[in-house]
Short mmCIF file of C-alpha atoms and ligand atoms in Angstrom, two decimals:
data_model
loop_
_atom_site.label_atom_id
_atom_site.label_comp_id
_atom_site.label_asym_id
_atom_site.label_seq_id
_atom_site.Cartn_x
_atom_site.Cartn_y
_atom_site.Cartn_z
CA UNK Q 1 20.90 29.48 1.81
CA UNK Q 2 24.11 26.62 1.11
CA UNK Q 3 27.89 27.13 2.06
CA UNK Q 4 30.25 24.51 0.19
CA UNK Q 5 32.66 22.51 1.81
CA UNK Q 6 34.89 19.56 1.76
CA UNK Q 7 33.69 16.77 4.16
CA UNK Q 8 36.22 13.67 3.81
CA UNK Q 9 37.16 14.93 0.38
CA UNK Q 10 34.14 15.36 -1.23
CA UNK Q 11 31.87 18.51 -1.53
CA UNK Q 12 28.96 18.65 0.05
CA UNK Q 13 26.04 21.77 -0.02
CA UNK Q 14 25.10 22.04 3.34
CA UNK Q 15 21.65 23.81 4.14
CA UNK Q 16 22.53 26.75 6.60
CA UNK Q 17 19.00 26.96 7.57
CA UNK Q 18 18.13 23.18 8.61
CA UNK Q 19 22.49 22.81 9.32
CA UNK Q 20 21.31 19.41 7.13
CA UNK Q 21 23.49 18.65 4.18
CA UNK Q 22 21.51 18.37 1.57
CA UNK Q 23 23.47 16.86 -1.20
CA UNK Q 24 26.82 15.28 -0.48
CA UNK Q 25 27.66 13.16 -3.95
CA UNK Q 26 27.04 14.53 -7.05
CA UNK Q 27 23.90 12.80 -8.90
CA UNK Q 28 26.44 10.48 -11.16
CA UNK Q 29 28.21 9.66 -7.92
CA UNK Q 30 25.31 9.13 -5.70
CA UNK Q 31 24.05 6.27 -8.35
CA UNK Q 32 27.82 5.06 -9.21
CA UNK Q 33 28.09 3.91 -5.23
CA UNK Q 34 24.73 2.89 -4.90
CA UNK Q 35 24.84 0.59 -7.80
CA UNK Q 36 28.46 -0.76 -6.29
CA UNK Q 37 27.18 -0.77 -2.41
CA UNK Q 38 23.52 -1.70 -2.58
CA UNK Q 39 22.33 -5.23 -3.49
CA UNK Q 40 21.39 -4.52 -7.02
CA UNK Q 41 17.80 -6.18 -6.23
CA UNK Q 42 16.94 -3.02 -4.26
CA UNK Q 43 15.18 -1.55 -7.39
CA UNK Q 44 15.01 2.07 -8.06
CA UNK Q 45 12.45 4.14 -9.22
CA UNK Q 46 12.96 5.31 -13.18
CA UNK Q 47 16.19 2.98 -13.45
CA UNK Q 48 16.54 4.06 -16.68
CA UNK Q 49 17.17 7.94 -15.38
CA UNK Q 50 16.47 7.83 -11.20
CA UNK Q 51 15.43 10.64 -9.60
CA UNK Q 52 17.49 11.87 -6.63
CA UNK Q 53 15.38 13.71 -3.86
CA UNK Q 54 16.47 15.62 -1.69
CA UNK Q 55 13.95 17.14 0.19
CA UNK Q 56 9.87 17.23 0.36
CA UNK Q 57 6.94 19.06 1.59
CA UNK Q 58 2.96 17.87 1.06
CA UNK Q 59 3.06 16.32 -2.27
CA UNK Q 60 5.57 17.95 -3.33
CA UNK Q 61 8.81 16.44 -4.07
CA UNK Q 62 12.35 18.46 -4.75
CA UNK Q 63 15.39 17.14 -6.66
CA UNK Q 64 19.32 18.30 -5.96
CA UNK Q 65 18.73 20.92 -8.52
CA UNK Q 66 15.13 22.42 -6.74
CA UNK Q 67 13.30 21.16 -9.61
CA UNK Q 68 9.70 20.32 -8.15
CA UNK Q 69 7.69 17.10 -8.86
CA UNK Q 70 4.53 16.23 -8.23
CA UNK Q 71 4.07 12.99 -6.03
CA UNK Q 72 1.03 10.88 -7.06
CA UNK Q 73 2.21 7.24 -5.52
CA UNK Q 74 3.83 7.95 -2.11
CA UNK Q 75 0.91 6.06 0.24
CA UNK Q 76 3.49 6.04 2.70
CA UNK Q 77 3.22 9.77 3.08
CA UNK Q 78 0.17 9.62 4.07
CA UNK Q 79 -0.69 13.29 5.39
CA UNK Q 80 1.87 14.72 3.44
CA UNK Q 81 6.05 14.71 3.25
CA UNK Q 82 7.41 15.91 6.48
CA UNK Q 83 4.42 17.39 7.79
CA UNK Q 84 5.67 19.16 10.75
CA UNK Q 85 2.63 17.86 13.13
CA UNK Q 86 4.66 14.48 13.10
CA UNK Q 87 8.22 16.14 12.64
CA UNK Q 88 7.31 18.00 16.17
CA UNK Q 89 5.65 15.16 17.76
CA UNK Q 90 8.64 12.76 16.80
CA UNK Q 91 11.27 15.07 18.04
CA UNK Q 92 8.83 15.64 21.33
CA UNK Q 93 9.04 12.35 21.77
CA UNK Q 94 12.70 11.61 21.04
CA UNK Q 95 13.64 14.21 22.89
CA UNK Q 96 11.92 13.01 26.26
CA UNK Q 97 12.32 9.33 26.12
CA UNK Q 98 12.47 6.19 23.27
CA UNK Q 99 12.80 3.20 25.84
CA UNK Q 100 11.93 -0.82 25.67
CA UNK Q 101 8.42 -1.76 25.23
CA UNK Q 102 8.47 -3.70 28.75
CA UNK Q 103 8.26 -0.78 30.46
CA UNK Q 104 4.93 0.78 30.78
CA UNK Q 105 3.57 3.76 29.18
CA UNK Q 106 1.11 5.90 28.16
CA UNK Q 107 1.90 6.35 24.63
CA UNK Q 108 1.41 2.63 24.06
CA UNK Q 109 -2.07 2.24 24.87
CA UNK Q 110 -3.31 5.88 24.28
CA UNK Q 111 -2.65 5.16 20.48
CA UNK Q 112 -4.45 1.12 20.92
CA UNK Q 113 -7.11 3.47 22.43
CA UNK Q 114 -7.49 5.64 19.41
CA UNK Q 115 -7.47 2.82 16.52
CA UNK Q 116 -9.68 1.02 18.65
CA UNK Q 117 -12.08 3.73 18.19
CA UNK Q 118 -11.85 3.21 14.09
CA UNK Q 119 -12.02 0.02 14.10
CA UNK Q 120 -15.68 -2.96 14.80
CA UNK Q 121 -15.88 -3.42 18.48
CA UNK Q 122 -14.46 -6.81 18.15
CA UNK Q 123 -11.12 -6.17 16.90
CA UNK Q 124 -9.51 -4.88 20.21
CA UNK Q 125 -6.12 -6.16 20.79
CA UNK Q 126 -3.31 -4.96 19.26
CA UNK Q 127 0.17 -6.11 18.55
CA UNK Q 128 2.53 -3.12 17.34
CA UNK Q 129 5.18 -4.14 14.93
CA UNK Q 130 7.87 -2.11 12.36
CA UNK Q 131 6.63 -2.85 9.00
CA UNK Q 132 3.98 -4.85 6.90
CA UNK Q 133 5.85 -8.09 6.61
CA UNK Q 134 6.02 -8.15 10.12
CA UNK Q 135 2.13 -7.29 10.35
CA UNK Q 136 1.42 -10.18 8.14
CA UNK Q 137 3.86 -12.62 9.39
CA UNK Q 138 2.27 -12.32 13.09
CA UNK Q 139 -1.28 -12.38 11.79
CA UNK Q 140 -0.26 -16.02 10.27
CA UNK Q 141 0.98 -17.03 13.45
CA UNK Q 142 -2.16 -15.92 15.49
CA UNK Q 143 -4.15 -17.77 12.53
CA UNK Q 144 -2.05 -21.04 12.71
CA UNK Q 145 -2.17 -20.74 16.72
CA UNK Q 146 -6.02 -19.95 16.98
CA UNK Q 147 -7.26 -22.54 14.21
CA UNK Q 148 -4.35 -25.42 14.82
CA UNK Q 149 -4.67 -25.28 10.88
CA UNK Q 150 -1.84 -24.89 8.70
CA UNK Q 151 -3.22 -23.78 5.09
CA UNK Q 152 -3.10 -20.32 3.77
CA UNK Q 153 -5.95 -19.22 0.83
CA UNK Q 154 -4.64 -16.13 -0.94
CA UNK Q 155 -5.72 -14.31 -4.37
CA UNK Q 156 -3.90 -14.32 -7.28
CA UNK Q 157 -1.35 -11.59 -7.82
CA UNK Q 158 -1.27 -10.47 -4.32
CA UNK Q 159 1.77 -9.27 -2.43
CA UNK Q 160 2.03 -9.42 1.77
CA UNK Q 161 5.31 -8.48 2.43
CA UNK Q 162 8.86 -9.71 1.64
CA UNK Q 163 9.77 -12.06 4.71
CA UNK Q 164 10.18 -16.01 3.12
CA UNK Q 165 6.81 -16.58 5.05
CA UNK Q 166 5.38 -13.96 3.10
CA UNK Q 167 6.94 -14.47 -0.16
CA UNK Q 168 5.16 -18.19 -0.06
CA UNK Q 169 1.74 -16.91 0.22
CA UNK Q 170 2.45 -13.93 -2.46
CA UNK Q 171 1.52 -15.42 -6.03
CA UNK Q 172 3.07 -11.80 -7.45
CA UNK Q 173 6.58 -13.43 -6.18
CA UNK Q 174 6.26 -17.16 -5.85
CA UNK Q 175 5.28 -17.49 -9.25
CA UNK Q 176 8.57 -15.88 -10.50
CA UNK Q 177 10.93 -17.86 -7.86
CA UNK Q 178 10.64 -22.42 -6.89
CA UNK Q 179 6.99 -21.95 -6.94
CA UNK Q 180 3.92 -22.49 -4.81
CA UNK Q 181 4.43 -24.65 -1.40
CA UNK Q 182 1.45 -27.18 -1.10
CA UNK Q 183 0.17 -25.60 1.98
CA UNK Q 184 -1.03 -22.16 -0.67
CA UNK Q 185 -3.90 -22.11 -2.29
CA UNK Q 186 -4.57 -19.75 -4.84
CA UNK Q 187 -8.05 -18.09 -5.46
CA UNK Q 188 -9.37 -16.22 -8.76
CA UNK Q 189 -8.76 -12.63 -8.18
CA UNK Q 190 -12.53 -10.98 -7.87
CA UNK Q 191 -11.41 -8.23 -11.34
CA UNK Q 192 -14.61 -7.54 -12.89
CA UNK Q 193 -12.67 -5.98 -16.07
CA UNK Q 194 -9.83 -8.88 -16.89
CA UNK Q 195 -11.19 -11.94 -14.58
CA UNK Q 196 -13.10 -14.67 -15.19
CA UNK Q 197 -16.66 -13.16 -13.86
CA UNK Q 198 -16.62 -9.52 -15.55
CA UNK Q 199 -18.68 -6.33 -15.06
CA UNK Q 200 -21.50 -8.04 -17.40
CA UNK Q 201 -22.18 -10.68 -14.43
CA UNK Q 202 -25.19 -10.84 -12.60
CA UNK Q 203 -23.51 -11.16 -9.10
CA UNK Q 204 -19.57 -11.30 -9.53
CA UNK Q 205 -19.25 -11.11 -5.56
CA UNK Q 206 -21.08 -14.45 -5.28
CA UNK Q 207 -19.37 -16.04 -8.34
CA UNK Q 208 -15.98 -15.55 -7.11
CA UNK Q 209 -16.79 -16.10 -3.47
CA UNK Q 210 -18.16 -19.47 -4.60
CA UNK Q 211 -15.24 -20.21 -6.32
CA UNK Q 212 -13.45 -19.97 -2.88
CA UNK Q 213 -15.55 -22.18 -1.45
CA UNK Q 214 -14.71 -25.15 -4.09
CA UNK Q 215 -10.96 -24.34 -3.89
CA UNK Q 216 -11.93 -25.25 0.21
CA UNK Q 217 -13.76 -28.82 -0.77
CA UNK Q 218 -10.25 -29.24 -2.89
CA UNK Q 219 -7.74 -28.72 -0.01
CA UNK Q 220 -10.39 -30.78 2.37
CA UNK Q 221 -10.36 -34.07 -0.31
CA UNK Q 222 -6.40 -33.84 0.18
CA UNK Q 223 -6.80 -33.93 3.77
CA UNK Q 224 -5.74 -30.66 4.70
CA UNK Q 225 -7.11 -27.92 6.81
CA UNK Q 226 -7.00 -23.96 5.85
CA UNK Q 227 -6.05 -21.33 9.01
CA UNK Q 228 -6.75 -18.01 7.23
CA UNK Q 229 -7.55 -16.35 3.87
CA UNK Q 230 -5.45 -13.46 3.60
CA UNK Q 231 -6.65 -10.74 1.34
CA UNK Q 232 -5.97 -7.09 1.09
CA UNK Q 233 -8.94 -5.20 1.25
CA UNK Q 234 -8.42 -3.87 -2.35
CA UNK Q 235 -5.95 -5.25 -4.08
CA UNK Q 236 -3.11 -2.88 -4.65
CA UNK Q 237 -0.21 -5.01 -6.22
CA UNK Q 238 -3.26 -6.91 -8.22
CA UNK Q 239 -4.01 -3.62 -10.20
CA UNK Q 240 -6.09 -1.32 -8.10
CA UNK Q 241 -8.84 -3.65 -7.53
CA UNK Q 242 -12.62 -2.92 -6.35
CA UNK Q 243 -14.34 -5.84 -4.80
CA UNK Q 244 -17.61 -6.66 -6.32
CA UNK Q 245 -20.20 -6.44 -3.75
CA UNK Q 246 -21.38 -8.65 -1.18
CA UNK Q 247 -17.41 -10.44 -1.93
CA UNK Q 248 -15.82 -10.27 1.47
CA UNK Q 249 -19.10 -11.41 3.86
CA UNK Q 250 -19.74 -14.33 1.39
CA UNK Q 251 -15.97 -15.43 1.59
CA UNK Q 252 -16.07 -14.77 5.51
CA UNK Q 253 -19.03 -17.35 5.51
CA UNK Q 254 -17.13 -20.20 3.94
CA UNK Q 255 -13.93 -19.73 5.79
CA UNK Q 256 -15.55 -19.79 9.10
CA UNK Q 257 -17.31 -22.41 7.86
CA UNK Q 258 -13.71 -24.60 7.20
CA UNK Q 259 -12.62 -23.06 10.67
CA UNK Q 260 -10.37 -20.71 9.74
CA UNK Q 261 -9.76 -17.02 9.73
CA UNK Q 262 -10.39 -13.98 7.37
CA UNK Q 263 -6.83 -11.67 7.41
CA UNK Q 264 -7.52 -8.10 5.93
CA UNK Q 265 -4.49 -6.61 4.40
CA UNK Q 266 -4.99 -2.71 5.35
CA UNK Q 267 -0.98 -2.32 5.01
CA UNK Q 268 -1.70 0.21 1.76
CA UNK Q 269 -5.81 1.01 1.88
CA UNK Q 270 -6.16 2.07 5.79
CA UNK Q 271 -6.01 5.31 7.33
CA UNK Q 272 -9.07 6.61 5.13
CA UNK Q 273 -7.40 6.56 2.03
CA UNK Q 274 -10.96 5.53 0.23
CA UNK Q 275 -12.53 8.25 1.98
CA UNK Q 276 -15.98 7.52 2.91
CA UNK Q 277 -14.46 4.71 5.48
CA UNK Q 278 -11.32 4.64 7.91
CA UNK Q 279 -10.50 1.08 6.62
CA UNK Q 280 -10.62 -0.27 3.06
CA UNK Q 281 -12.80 -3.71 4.39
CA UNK Q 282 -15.53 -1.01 5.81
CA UNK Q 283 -16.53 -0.60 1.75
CA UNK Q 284 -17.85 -4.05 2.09
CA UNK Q 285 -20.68 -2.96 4.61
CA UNK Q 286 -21.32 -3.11 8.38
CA UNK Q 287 -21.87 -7.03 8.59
CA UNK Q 288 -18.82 -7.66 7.28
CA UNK Q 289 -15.57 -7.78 10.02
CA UNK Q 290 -12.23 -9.45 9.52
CA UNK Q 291 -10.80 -11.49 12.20
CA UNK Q 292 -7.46 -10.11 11.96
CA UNK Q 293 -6.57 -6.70 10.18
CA UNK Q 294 -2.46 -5.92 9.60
CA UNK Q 295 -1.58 -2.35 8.99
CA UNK Q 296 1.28 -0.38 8.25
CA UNK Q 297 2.62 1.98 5.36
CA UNK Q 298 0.83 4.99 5.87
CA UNK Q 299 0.71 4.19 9.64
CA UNK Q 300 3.58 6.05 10.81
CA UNK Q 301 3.32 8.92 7.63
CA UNK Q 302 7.31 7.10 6.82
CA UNK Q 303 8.56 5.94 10.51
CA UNK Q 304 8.44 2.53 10.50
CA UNK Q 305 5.29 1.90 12.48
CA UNK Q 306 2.76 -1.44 11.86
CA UNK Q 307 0.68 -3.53 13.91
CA UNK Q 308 -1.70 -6.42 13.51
CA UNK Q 309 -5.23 -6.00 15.19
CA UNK Q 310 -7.37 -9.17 16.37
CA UNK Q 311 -9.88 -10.15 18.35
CA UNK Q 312 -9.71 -10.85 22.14
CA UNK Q 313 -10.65 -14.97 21.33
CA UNK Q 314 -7.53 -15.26 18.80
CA UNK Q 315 -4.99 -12.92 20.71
CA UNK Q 316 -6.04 -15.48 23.94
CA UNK Q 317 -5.12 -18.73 21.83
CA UNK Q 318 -1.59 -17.07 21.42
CA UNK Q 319 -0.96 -15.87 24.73
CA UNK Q 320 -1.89 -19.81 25.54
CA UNK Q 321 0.99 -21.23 23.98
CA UNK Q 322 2.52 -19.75 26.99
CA UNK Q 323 5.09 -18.32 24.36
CA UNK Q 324 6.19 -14.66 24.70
CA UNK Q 325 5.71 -12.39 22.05
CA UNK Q 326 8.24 -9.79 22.03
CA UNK Q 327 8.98 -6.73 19.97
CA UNK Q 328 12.56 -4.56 20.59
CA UNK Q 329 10.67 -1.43 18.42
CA UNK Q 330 7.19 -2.05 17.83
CA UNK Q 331 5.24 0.35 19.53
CA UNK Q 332 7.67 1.88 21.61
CA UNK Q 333 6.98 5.75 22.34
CA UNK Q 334 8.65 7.61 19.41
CA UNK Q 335 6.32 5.70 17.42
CA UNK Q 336 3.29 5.75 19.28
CA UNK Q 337 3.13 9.29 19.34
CA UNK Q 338 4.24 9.43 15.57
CA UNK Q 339 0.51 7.24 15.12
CA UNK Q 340 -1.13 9.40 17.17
CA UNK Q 341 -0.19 12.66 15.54
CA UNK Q 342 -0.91 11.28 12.23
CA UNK Q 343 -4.40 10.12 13.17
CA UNK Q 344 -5.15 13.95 14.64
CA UNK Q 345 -3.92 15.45 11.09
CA UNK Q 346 -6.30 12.85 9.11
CA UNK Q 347 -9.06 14.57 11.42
CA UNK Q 348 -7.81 17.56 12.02
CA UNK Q 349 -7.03 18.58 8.10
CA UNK Q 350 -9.77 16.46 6.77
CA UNK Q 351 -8.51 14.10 4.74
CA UNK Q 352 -10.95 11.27 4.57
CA UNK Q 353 -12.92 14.30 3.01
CA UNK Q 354 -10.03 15.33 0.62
CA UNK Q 355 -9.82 12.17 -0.56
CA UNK Q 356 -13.38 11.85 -1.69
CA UNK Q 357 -13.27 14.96 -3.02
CA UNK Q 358 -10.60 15.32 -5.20
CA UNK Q 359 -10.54 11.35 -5.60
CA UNK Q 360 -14.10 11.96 -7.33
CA UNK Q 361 -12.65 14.93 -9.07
CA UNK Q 362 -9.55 12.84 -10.68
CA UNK Q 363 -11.95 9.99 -11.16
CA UNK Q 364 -14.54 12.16 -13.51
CA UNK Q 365 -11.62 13.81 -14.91
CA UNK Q 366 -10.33 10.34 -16.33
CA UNK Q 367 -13.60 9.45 -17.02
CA UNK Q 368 -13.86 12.03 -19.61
CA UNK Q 369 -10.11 10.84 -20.68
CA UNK Q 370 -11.41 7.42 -21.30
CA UNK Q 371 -14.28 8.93 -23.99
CA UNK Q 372 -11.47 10.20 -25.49
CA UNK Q 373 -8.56 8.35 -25.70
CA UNK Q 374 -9.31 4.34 -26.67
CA UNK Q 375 -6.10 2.96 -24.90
CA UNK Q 376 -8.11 3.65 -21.58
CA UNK Q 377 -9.83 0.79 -21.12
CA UNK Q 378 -11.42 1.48 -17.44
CA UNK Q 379 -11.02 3.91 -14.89
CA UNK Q 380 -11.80 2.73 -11.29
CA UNK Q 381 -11.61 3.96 -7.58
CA UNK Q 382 -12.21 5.06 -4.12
CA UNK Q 383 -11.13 7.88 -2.55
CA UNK Q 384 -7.50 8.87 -3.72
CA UNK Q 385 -6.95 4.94 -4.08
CA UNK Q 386 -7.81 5.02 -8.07
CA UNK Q 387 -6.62 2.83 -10.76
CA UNK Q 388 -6.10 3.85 -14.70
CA UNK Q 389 -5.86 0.59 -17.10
CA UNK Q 390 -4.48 0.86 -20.85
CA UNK Q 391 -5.69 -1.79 -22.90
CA UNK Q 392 -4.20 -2.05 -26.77
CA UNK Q 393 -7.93 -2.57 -27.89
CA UNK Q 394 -11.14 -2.47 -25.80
CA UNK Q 395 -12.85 -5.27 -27.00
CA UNK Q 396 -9.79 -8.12 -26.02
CA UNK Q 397 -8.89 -5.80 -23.30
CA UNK Q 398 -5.46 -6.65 -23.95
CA UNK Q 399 -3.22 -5.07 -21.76
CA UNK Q 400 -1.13 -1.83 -23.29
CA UNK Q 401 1.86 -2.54 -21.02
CA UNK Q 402 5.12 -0.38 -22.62
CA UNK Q 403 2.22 1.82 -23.38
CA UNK Q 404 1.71 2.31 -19.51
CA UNK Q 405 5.60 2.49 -19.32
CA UNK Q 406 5.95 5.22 -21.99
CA UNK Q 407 3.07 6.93 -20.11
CA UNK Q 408 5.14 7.19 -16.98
CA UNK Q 409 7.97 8.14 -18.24
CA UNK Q 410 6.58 11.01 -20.32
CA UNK Q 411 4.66 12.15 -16.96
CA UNK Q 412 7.97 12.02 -15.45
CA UNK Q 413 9.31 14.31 -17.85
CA UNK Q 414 6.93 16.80 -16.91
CA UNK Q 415 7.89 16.08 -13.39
CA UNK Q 416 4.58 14.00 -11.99
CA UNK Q 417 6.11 10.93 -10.18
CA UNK Q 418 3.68 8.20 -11.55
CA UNK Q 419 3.67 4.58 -11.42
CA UNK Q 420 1.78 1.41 -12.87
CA UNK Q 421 0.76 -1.98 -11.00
CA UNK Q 422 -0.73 -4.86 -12.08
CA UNK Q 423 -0.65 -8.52 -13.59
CA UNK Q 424 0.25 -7.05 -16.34
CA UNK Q 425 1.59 -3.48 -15.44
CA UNK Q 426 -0.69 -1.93 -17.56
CA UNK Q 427 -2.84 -0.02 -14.84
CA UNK Q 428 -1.69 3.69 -13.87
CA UNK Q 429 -1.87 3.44 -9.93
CA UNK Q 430 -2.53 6.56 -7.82
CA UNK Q 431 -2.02 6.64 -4.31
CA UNK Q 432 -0.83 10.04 -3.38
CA UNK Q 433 -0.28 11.66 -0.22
CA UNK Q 434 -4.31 12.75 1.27
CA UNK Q 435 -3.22 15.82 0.65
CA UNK Q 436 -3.48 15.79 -2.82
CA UNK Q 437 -5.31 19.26 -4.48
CA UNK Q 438 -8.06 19.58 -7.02
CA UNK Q 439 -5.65 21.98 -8.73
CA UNK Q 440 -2.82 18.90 -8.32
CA UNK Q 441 -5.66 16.10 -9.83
CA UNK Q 442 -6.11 18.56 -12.70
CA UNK Q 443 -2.77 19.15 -13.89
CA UNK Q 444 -2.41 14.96 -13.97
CA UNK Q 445 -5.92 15.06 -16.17
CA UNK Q 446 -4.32 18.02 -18.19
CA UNK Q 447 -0.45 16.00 -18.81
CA UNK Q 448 -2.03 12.81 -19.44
CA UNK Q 449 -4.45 13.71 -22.02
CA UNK Q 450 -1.41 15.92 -23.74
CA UNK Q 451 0.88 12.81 -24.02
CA UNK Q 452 -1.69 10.16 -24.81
CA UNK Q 453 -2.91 12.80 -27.45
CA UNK Q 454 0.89 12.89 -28.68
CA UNK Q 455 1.43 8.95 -28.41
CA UNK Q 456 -2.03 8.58 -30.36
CA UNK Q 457 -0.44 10.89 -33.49
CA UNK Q 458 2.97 9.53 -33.77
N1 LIG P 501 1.15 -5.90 2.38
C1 LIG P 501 0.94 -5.14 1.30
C2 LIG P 501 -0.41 -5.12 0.67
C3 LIG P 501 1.97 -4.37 0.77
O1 LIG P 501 1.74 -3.62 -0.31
C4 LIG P 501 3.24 -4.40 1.38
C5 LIG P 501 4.38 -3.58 0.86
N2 LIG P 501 4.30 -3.13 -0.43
C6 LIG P 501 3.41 -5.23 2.50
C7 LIG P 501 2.34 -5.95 2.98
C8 LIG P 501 4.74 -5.31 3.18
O2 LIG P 501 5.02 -4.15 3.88
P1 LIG P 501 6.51 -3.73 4.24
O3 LIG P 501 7.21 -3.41 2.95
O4 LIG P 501 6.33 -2.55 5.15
O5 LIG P 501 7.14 -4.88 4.93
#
């Protein structure tokens, strides 16, 4: 139900129902300003044609015209677009009190309780922050602090966040601005379909971990020291990357070894997004624990929630600089309670176990894809974290990027928001919201097949 009306000379459909308006520029006009009054570096998606949304529900997403499209890449959604658990519990919350984090309250440490509880005993003190840069940029501080070391390791390809900090130890940006500092390091990522040790290895996890451990002699012959490797648990940005087995406890050996840190990046693979585990570095068994784990995107289902997680030994060496750490919005209550409803939806709906099911469901359905279709060179995954790559021929394995492109933008015609990632932006990404359907993971299976078939016969 709309009425139109004139709001400082320009129309705008206002929703009767939600008294929200819903649209107040035209499309055209919409992109005209945006492309005047918004640096022009703030990409959008589908430049060529954006999409304007206007509303959402689930995994659904709704354009100014009510077309529907399906979401397949919105992690930060994590139990679903406005689910109203968290719309409720925000407005709760808003409602009562938002106030500064020096005064005490429950909220605060009822949610440090909760992720305490999904987390290795050791990792128990938490720092709550506003977004993943900030996550990452405080969990190299607690590393430098802690270790009185000032290198960073980091793999190839990887992204941590946009702050300059974080842009220096992110090879996916450095590489394209002045370049690497001298304090970075740069380690093979551990891709066991493009890298340097493939699927045919006999034990990838130990090949690559050793080739951490000579990249540490190098930085020790030139006199340095390292503070932390920071890694996300599976590389995202790097192209929807597995880690070969027995990777991250072989890697935590040899840093520990140079006196410095592990940092697991669980900004896009926590909150049981693979499924069978609450956190992404869980896949790499129980002897394996980070020393400091950031989080954030899904964290707050869109609110701008984060927080860095460490151990009571490396929290105590910054609280000894006699330095305060303080935070105007992290963790204050409107976002507390925001965390805590979206961990009781992830129980309460299931969706570590929706993941793993229709995760395993898209997965076979690709699989069959790939006997089909020769441009799909693998298909890998966990949970509804699942990666698609297009190679032009399967024995180079070179990488079919404006065949990816063409892919996406054919999906988007038949209104599945899909995106790539990658070196190379060859690989398909999905990383829906949990609540993804089997019915939702077939009619992906069904469009892609249809347009690869079509792309195959022109
Ligand atoms: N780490 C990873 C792995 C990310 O993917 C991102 C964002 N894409 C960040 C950190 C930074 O998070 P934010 O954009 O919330 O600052």
């Amino acid at each position: 139900m709309y009425e139109h009306k004139k709001r400082h000379g320009v129309l705008e459909r206002r929703d009767l129902l939600a008294g929200m308006a819903l649209e107040v520029f035209h499309k055209d006009e919409t992109l005209e300003m945006r492309m005047k009054l918004v640096g022009k570096s703030c990409r959008l998606f589908f430049s060529h044609d954006p999409v304007k949304i206007i509303r959402a529900r689930g995994q659904y997403l709704y354009d100014e015209k009510g077309m529907q499209y399906l979401d397949c890449i919105s992690n930060v959604q994590h139990v679903g677009h406005c689910h109203p658990s968290i719309t409720k519990a925000a407005a709760a919350q808003m409602d009562l009190l938002n106030a500064n984090t020096r005064f005490l309250h429950d909220n605060i440490v009822q949610y440090a309780k909760r992720l305490a509880a999904t987390l290795p005993k050791k990792l128990c003190v938490f720092y709550f922050v506003n977004s993943g840069s900030e996550a990452n940029d405080l969990a190299l501080r607690l590393a430098r602090q802690y270790t009185q070391h000032q290198d960073v390791i980091v793999l190839d390809h990887a992204y941590h966040g946009h702050l300059t900090s974080l842009i220096d130890i992110s090879p996916y940006k450095f590489r394209k601005l002045e370049g690497q500092k001298d304090w970075v390091h740069v380690a093979p990522l551990p891709d066991i379909y493009h890298g340097i040790y493939r699927e045919d290895h006999p034990n990838p996890g130990q090949a690559y971990s050793d080739a951490l451990k000579s990249i540490i002699e190098e930085v020790h012959k030139k006199g340095r020291k390292v503070s932390a490797f920071f890694a996300e648990s599976l590389p995202s940005v790097g192209g929807q990357i597995i880690f070969p087995s027995g990777y991250c406890k072989k890697i935590a050996e040899y840093v520990h070894e140079a006196g410095a840190v592990y940092v697991a990046d669980e900004v896009q693979t926590g909150f049981g997004r693979v499924g069978s585990h609450f956190w992404g570095f869980q896949l790499q068994g129980e002897d394996f624990c980070p020393d400091i784990v950031t989080m954030g995107k899904p964290m707050g289902n869109g609110h701008p929630l984060a927080c860095v997680v460490t151990t009571e030994e490396i929290a105590g060496a910054f609280t000894a600089n006699g330095v305060e750490y303080f935070n105007t919005f992290g963790g204050n209550p409107v976002s507390c309670a925001i965390g805590l409803a979206v961990l009781d939806v992830i129980e309460n709906e299931d969706l570590r176990g929706n993941a793993l099911r229709v995760g395993g469901h898209l997965r076979h359905l690709l699989s069959q894809l790939q006997t089909k279709h020769l441009i799909i060179g693998d298909v890998r995954g966990v949970g509804l974290f699942i990666g698609m790559e297009l190679v032009k021929d399967r024995v180079s394995r070179q990488p079919a990027t404006e065949e990816a492109a063409q892919l996406v933008r054919r999906l988007k015609e038949e209104r599945i928001v899909m995106s790539t990632d990658g070196p190379w932006e060859s690989v398909i990404k999905f990383k829906p919201p949990m609540c993804f359907s089997m019915e939702d993971a077939d009619r992906v299976a069904m469009c892609i097949d249809q347009i690869l078939t079509e792309l195959e016969n022109v």
